[in-house]
Structures are given as structure tokens and as C-alpha cells.
Short mmCIF file of C-alpha atoms and ligand atoms in Angstrom, two decimals:
data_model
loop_
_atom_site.label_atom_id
_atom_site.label_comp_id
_atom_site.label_asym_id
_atom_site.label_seq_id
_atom_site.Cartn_x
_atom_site.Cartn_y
_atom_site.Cartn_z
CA UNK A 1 142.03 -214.71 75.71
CA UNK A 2 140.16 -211.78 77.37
CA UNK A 3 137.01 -212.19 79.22
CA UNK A 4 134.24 -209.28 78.11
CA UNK A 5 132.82 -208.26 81.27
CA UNK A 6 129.21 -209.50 81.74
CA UNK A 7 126.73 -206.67 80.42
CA UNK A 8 124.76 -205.46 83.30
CA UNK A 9 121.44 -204.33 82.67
CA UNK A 10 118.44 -202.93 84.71
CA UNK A 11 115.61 -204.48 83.24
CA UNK A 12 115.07 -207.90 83.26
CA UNK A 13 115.20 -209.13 79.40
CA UNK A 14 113.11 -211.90 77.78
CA UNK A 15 116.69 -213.91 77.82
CA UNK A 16 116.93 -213.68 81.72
CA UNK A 17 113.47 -215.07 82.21
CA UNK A 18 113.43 -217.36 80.09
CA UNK A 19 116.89 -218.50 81.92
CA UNK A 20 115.82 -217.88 85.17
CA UNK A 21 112.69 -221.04 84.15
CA UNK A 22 115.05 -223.31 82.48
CA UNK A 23 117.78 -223.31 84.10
CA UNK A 24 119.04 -222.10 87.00
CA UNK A 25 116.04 -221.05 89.60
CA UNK A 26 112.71 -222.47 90.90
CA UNK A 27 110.41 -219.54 90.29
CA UNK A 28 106.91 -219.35 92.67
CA UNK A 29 105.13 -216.93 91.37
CA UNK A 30 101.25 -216.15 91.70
CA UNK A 31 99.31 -213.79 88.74
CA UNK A 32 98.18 -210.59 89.91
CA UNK A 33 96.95 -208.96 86.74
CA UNK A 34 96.74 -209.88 83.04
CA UNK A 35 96.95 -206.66 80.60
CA UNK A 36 97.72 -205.40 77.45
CA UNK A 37 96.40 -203.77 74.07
CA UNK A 38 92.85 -205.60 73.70
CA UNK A 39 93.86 -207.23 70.53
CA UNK A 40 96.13 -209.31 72.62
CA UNK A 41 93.98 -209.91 74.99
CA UNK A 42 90.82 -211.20 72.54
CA UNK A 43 93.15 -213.68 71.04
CA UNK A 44 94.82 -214.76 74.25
CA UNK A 45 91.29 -215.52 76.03
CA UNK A 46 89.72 -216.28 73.25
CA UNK A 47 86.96 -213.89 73.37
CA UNK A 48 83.67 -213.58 71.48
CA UNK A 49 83.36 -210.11 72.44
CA UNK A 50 85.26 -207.16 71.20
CA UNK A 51 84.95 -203.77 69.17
CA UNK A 52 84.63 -205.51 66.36
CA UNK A 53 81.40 -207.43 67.87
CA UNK A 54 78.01 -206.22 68.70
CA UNK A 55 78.94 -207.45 72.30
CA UNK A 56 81.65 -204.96 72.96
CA UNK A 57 83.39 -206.17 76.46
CA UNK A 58 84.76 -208.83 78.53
CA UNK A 59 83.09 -207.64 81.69
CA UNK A 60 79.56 -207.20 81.52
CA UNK A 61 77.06 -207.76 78.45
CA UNK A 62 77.08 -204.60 77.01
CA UNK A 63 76.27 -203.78 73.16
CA UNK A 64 76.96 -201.54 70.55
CA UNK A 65 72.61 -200.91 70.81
CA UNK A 66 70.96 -203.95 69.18
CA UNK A 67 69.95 -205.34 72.35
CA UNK A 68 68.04 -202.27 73.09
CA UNK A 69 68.81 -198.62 75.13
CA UNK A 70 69.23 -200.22 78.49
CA UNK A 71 71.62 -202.56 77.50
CA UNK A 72 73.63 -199.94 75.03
CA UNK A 73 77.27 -199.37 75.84
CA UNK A 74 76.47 -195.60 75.71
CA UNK A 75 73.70 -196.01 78.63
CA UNK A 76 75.94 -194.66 81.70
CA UNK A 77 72.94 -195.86 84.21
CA UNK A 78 72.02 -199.13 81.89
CA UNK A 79 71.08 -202.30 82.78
CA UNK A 80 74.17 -203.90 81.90
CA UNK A 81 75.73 -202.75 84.93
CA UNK A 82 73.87 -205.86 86.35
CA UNK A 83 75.61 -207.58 84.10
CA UNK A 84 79.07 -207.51 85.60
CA UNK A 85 81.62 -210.61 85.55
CA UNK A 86 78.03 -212.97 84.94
CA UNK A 87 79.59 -215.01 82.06
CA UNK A 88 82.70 -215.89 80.68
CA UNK A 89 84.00 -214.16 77.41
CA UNK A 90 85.03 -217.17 76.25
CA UNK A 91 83.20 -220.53 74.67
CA UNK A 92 86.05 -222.51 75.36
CA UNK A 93 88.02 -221.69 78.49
CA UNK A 94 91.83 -220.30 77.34
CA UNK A 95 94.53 -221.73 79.20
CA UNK A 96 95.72 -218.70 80.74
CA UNK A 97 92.21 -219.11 82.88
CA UNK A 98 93.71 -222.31 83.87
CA UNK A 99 96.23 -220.49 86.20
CA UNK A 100 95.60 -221.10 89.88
CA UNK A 101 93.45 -218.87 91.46
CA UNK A 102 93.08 -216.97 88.09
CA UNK A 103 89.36 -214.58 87.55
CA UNK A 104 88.13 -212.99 84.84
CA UNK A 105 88.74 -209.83 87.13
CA UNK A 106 92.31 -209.71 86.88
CA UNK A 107 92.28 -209.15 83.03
CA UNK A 108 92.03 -205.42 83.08
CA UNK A 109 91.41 -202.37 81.32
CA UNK A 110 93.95 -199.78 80.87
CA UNK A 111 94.36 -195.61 80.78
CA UNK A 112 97.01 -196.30 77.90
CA UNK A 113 95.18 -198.35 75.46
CA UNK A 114 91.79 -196.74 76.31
CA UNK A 115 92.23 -193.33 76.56
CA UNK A 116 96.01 -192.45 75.49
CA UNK A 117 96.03 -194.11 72.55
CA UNK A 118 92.25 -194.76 71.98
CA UNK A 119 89.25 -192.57 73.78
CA UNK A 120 91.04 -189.94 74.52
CA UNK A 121 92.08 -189.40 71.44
CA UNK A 122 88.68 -188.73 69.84
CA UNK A 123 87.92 -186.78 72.60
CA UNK A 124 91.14 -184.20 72.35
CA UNK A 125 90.53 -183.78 68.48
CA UNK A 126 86.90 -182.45 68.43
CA UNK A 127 88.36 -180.15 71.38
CA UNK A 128 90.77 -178.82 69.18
CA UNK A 129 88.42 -178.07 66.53
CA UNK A 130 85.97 -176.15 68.85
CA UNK A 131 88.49 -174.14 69.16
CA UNK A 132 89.61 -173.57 66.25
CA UNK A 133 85.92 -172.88 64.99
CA UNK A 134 85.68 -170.55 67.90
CA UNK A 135 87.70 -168.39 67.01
CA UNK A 136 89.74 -169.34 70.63
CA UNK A 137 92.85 -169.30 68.40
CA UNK A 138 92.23 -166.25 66.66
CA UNK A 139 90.06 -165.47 63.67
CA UNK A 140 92.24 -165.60 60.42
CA UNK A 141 90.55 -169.09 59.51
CA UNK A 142 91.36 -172.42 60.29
CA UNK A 143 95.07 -172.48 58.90
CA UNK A 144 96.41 -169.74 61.06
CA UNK A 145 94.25 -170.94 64.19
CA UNK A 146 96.06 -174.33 63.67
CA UNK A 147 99.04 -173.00 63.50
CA UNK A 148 98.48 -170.54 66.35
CA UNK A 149 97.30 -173.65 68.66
CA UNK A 150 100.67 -176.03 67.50
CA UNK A 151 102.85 -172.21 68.80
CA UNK A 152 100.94 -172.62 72.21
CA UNK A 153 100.77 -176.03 72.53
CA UNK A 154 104.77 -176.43 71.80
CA UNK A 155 105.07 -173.21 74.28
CA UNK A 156 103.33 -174.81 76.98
CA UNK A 157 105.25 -178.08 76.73
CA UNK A 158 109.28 -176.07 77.25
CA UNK A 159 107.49 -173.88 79.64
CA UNK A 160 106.15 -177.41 81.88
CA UNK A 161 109.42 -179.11 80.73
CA UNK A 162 107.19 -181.75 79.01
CA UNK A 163 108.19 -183.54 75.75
CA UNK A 164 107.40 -181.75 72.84
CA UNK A 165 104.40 -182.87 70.40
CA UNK A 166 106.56 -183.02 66.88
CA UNK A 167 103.61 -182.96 64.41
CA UNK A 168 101.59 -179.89 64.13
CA UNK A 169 97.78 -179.61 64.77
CA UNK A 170 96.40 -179.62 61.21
CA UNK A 171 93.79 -180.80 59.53
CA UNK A 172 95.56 -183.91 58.71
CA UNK A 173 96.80 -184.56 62.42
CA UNK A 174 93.66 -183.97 63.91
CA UNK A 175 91.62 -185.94 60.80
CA UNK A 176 89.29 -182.77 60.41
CA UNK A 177 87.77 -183.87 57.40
CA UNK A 178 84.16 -183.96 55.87
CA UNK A 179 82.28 -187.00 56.75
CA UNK A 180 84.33 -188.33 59.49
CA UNK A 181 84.63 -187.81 63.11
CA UNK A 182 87.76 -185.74 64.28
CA UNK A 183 90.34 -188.06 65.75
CA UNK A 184 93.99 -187.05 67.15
CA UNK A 185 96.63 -188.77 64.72
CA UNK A 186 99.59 -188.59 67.10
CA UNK A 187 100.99 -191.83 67.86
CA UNK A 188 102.70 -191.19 71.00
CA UNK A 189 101.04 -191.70 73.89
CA UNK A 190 103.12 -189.65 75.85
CA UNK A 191 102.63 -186.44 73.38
CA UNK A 192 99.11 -187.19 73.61
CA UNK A 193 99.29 -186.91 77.25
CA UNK A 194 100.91 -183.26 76.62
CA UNK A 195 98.06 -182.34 74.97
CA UNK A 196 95.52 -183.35 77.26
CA UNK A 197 97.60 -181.45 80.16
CA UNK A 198 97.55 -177.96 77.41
CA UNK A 199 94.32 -178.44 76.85
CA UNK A 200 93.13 -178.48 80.46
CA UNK A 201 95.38 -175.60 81.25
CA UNK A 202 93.31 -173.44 78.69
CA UNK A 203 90.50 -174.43 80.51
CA UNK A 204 91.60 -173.14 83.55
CA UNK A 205 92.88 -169.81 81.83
CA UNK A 206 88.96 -169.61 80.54
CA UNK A 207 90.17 -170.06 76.69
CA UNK A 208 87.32 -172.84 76.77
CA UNK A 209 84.28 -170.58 76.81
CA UNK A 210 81.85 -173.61 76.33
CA UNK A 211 80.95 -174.82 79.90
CA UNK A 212 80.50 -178.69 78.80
CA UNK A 213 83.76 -178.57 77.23
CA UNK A 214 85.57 -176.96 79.98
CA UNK A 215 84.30 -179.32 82.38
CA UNK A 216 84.91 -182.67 80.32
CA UNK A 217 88.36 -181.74 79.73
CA UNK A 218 89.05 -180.73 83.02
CA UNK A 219 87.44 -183.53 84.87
CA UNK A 220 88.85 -185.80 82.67
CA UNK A 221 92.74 -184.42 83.22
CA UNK A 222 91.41 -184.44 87.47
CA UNK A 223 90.90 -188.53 87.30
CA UNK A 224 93.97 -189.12 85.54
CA UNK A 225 96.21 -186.48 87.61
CA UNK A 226 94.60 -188.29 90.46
CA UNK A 227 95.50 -191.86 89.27
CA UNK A 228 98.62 -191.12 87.97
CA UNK A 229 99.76 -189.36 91.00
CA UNK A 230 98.15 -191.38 93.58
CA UNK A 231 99.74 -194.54 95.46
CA UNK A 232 99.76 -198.15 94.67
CA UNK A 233 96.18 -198.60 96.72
CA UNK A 234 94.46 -195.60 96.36
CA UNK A 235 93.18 -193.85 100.05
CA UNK A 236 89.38 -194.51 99.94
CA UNK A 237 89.33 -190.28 100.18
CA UNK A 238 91.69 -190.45 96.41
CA UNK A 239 89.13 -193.57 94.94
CA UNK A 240 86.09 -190.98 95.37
CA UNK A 241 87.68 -188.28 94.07
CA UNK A 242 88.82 -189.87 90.94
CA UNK A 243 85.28 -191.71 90.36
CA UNK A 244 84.00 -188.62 90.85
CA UNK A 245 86.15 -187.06 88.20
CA UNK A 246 85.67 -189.69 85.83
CA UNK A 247 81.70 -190.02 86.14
CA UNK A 248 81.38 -186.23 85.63
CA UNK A 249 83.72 -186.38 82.24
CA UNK A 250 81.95 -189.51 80.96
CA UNK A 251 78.19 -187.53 81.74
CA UNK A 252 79.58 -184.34 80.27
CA UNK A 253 80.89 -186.32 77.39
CA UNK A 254 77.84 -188.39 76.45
CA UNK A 255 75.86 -185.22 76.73
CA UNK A 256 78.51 -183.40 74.23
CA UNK A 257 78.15 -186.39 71.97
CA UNK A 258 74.16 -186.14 71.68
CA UNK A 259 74.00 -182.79 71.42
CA UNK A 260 76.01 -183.14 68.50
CA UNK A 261 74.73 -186.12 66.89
CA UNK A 262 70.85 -184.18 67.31
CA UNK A 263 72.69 -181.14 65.31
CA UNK A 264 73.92 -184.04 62.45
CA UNK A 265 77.22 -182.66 63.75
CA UNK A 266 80.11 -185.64 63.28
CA UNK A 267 81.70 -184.58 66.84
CA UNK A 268 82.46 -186.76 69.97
CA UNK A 269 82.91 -189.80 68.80
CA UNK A 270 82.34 -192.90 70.93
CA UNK A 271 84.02 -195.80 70.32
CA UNK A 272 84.15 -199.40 72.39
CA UNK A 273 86.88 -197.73 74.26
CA UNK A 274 84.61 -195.47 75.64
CA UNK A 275 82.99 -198.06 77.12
CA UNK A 276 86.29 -199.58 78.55
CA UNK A 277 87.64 -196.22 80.27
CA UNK A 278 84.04 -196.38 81.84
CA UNK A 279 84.65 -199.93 83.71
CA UNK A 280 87.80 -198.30 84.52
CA UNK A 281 86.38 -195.28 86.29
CA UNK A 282 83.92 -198.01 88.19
CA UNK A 283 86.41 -200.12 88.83
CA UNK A 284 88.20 -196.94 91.00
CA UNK A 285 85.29 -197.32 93.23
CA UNK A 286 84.30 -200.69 93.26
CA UNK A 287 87.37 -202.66 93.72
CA UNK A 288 88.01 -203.62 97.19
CA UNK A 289 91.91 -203.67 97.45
CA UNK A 290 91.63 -199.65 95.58
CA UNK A 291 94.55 -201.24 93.32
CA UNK A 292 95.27 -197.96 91.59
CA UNK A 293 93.96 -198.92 87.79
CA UNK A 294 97.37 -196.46 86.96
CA UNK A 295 99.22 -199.47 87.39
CA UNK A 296 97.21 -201.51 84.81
CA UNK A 297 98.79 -199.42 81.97
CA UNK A 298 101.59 -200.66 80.22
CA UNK A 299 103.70 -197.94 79.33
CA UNK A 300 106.67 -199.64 80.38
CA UNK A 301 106.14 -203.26 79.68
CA UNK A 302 104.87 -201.93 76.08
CA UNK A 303 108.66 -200.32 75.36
CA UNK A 304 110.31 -203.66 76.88
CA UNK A 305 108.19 -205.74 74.87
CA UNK A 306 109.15 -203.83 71.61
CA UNK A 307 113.23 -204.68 72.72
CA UNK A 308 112.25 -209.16 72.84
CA UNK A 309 111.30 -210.00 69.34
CA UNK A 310 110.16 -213.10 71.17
CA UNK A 311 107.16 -211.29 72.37
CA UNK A 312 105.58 -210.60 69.06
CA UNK A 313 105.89 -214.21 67.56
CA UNK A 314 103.44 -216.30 69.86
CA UNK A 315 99.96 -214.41 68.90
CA UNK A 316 97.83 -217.51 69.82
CA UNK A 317 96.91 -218.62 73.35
CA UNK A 318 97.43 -222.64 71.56
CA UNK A 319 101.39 -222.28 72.51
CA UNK A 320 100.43 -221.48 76.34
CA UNK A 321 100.62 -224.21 78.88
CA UNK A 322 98.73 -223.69 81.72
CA UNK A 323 101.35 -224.38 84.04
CA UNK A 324 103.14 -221.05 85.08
CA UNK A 325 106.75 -222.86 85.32
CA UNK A 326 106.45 -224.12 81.86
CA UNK A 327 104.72 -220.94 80.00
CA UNK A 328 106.61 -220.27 77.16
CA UNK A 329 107.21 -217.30 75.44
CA UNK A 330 105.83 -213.77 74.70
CA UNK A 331 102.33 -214.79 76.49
CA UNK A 332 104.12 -215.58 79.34
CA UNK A 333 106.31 -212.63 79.44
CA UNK A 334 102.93 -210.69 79.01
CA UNK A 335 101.41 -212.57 81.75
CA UNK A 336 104.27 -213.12 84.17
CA UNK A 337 105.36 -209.45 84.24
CA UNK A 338 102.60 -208.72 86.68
CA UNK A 339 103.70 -211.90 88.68
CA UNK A 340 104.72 -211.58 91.86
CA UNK A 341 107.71 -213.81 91.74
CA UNK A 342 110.65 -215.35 93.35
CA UNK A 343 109.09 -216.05 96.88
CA UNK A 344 107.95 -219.22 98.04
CA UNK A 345 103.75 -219.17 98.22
CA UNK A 346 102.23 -220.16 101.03
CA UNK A 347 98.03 -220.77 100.94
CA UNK A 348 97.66 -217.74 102.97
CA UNK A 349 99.95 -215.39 101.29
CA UNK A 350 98.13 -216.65 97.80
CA UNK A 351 94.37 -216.51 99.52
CA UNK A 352 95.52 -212.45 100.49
CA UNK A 353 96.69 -212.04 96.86
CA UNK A 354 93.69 -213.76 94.90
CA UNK A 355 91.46 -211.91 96.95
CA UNK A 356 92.67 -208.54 97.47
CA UNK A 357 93.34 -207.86 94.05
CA UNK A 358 90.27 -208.29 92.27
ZN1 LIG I 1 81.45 -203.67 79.89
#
């Protein structure tokens, strides 16, 4: 009888942890940040709030516009900045809230699900078809300048070594149709990424005559360069620059969007997320540690996720036990991948944790 030799493998699987609880190892472990796509997160806090709702987030009490203009998710200066971290999202408190030294605080907001795959991606579309309209992609009509922006776009991407967007700007990629806001159908975060990066680097060739849309895209690409490339705790100097970035983009973007909505014109789209990349361009300034919000994105706990079938099948918080040692399941790979683990915690080291990383 031959012995296989044990697989080795570089990322932890849903197998090993699960293992590593049962039966061989006493884990310690402490939570430093819950995150995920916000479906996830409503149903694993149990949240009354959501995009769905006319109270649109988990952070502050911010509406959709019933409760008037000051308290409108659209208000950059409105009075629901006040509102910050006053109330629970929940009725009944979830269990994952029940984890020591847990606050609303760590459940964060994410680049990926708010702008990659959700903001941004509203945003990037009614670019596109200023341009297109423009004439910035020639003048033979909206066919040719489509296909004259996919031949640039793809260009730019081998030229930057970046991975190639597969599906062409069209009409139906970029949902250009009548009666509906423009919205970038490309399902890859990553692509959309590329075409964030080719978009900005018209801007700075001058292809984007319009000022407003020069400077949204480019301040927009700034923040995320800046959070993307920046360290673990972002330099005080780095936090300002980003906020900076990010306030300028949302101001140029509400502006965009009201412009266009007084013209009856069914560009810039806002959407909940909006709202959401917004606490995440606040929380750049106004967390104390300067946790870089970069590392809030799941880009790689999304694809490991995908790989542990486990993770999809417990949807409710009602299969979570409060207890970190006995969390089961794809919650508690979800929660316990931005554990610290495997160290023995001491009431100081957990104090400097709990409070540094709010
Ligand atoms: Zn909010």
C-alpha cells in the first residue's frame, strides 16, 4: 500500500479550520472586522435597514428622502452625519454582536462591493456614454464610437499589462437604453477596475473635455490609487489625501447627477451604494487607527469563499453561536477570516485591538 503524499496548499481551506476548532488546536482569536457583500451582512445582523428600505445604512440614519433634505442620503453636508453609530441596525441583537468586545464599527463598508461591483459601476457607464455622445470617440455614430472605445480600452490594458475587459462597450454592456440609467454590465470586478484606470488616463490625455467629468473620474481613480497603494495604517499625510480625493469625486458627482436630473437627463445614477462609498471616504479620515478601508474589501476571501461550498449553505445568523470556538460554518469562516488568531489574548493585547480598530 502506497501512501499519497499529503496535498500542501497555501490557503487555509474551510476543511483546515474547521479541523483546526474540532480537533486538534485551541484557537484564541479576537474579531477585528466583519465584511462582506451587504446582502450577507443584512441577514447576518439582522438589519432593518438596507437598499431595499427607506433607511438605507447601518451607520447613521440616513434615507432614501422621506425624512426630508437634511436627512437624504444624497445630502453630502446633511444632518445625518450627526447621526453616526446612535442606534443599532438591529431590533433584536444578532449573535455575531454577542462576540467579545464586538461594535457596530467593525462591520464595514467595502471599495469592492460599493464601488467595483456597485457605485462605480453607474458612474463608469454614463462616462462612457459622454463620450461616445461627444464625439470623443469619433463621429461615425454611436456603433463605431463603441467600437472605437472597446480598440482603446483593450489597447490600453496590453500596453499597462492589465487584464483584458472581454466584452465590448456596447449598448448592451453599458445598458444604454431609453428610460433607464446607464450602468456598466461587466461582472468582473477586476475588468471594471481596468476601466476605471483607462478612463482616468483619457482624462489626463484631455480626451475628457467636460471639466466635472474629468475631475470626478480622476479624483475618484486618486482615492483608490491612494488606498490601494497605501500601507496597512494609512500615514495621517495618505488619510488626507485620499479624503480629499474622495470628497471632491462625491461633490463633483452629486453636482453631475443634478445637473442631469434638472435637464430630465437619466445620467448619474445614485444608488444606496453611493451612500456607502461615502462612509467609506469619512471613515479614511475619521478612524483613529487610519486602518486602510483597502483592506475591508474582499477580493480574496470572495474567490476562497466560492472554492468551500460550506460557505454558501448557512445564510441565516440562527446557526451562529456566539461563542467564537464553537461558530460553525460559512458565518464563521466569514467572520473569523479577519480574526486575528492562534495567539493567546491577554486583556491588554485585546483592549489595543478593540480600540484601535474602530
Ligand atoms: Zn450612512
Amino acid at each position: 500500500m502506497t501512501h499519497q503524499p499529503r496535498r500542501q496548499s497555501s490557503q487555509l481551506t474551510f476543511n483546515h479550520y474547521t479541523s483546526l476548532f474540532t480537533y486538534k488546536y485551541k484557537a484564541h482569536a479576537f474579531v477585528m472586522c466583519v465584511k462582506g457583500d451587504w446582502a450577507f451582512l443584512r441577514s447576518a445582523f439582522l438589519m432593518t435597514s438596507g437598499w431595499s428600505s427607506e433607511a438605507v445604512c447601518w451607520m447613521c440614519s440616513a434615507t432614501k428622502g422621506s425624512a426630508g433634505p437634511e436627512m437624504a442620503m444624497t445630502n453630502l453636508s446633511g444632518d445625518w452625519l450627526d447621526t453616526m453609530f446612535e442606534q443599532d441596525p438591529w431590533l433584536t441583537p444578532p449573535a455575531l454582536s454577542l462576540l467579545q468586545g464586538f461594535h457596530i464599527k467593525m462591520v464595514a463598508p467595502d471599495t469592492l462591493h460599493c464601488w467595483h461591483i456597485g457605485h462605480g459601476r453607474d458612474f463608469l457607464a454614463s462616462v462612457i456614454v459622454h463620450l461616445a455622445e461627444a464625439g470623443a470617440f469619433g463621429d461615425g455614430g454611436v456603433p463605431l464610437a463603441l467600437k472605437e472605445a472597446t480598440r482603446s480600452l483593450r489597447a490600453y490594458a496590453k500596453a499597462h499589462k492589465l487584464q483584458q475587459v472581454k466584452v465590448p462597450l456596447s449598448r448592451e454592456s453599458l445598458e444604454w437604453h431609453a428610460g433607464v440609467y446607464p450602468h456598466l454590465n461587466i461582472s468582473k470586478a477586476c475588468q471594471v477596475g481596468v476601466v476605471h484606470k483607462w478612463l482616468a488616463h483619457l482624462a489626463e490625455t484631455g480626451l475628457i473635455a467636460d471639466s466635472l467629468i474629468a475631475t470626478a473620474v480622476w479624483s475618484s481613480h486618486m482615492f483608490l490609487d491612494t488606498v490601494v497603494g497605501g500601507s496597512n495604517f494609512l500615514t495621517q499625510e495618505a488619510a488626507s489625501r485620499a479624503h480629499a480625493y474622495g470628497m471632491l469625486y462625491l461633490l463633483s458627482y452629486v453636482r453631475l447627477s443634478t445637473t442631469a436630473l434638472e435637464a430630465r437627463q437619466l445620467r448619474w445614477f445614485i444608488r444606496p451604494k453611493f451612500h456607502m462609498f461615502h462612509h467609506i471616504v469619512l471613515g479614511v479620515q475619521h478612524r483613529a487607527s487610519k486602518r486602510n478601508p483597502h483592506l475591508d474589501a474582499v477580493w480574496m476571501d470572495e474567490d476562497c469563499g466560492k472554492s468551500n461550498e460550506a460557505f454558501t449553505n448557512y445564510p441565516s445568523s440562527a446557526a451562529v453561536h456566539p461563542n467564537t470556538s464553537t461558530v460553525p460554518g460559512g458565518l464563521a469562516w466569514e467572520a473569523l477570516l479577519t480574526l486575528g488568531c492562534c495567539q493567546p489574548i491577554t486583556n491588554s493585547l485585546w483592549g489595543s485591538c478593540a480600540s484601535g480598530l474602530k
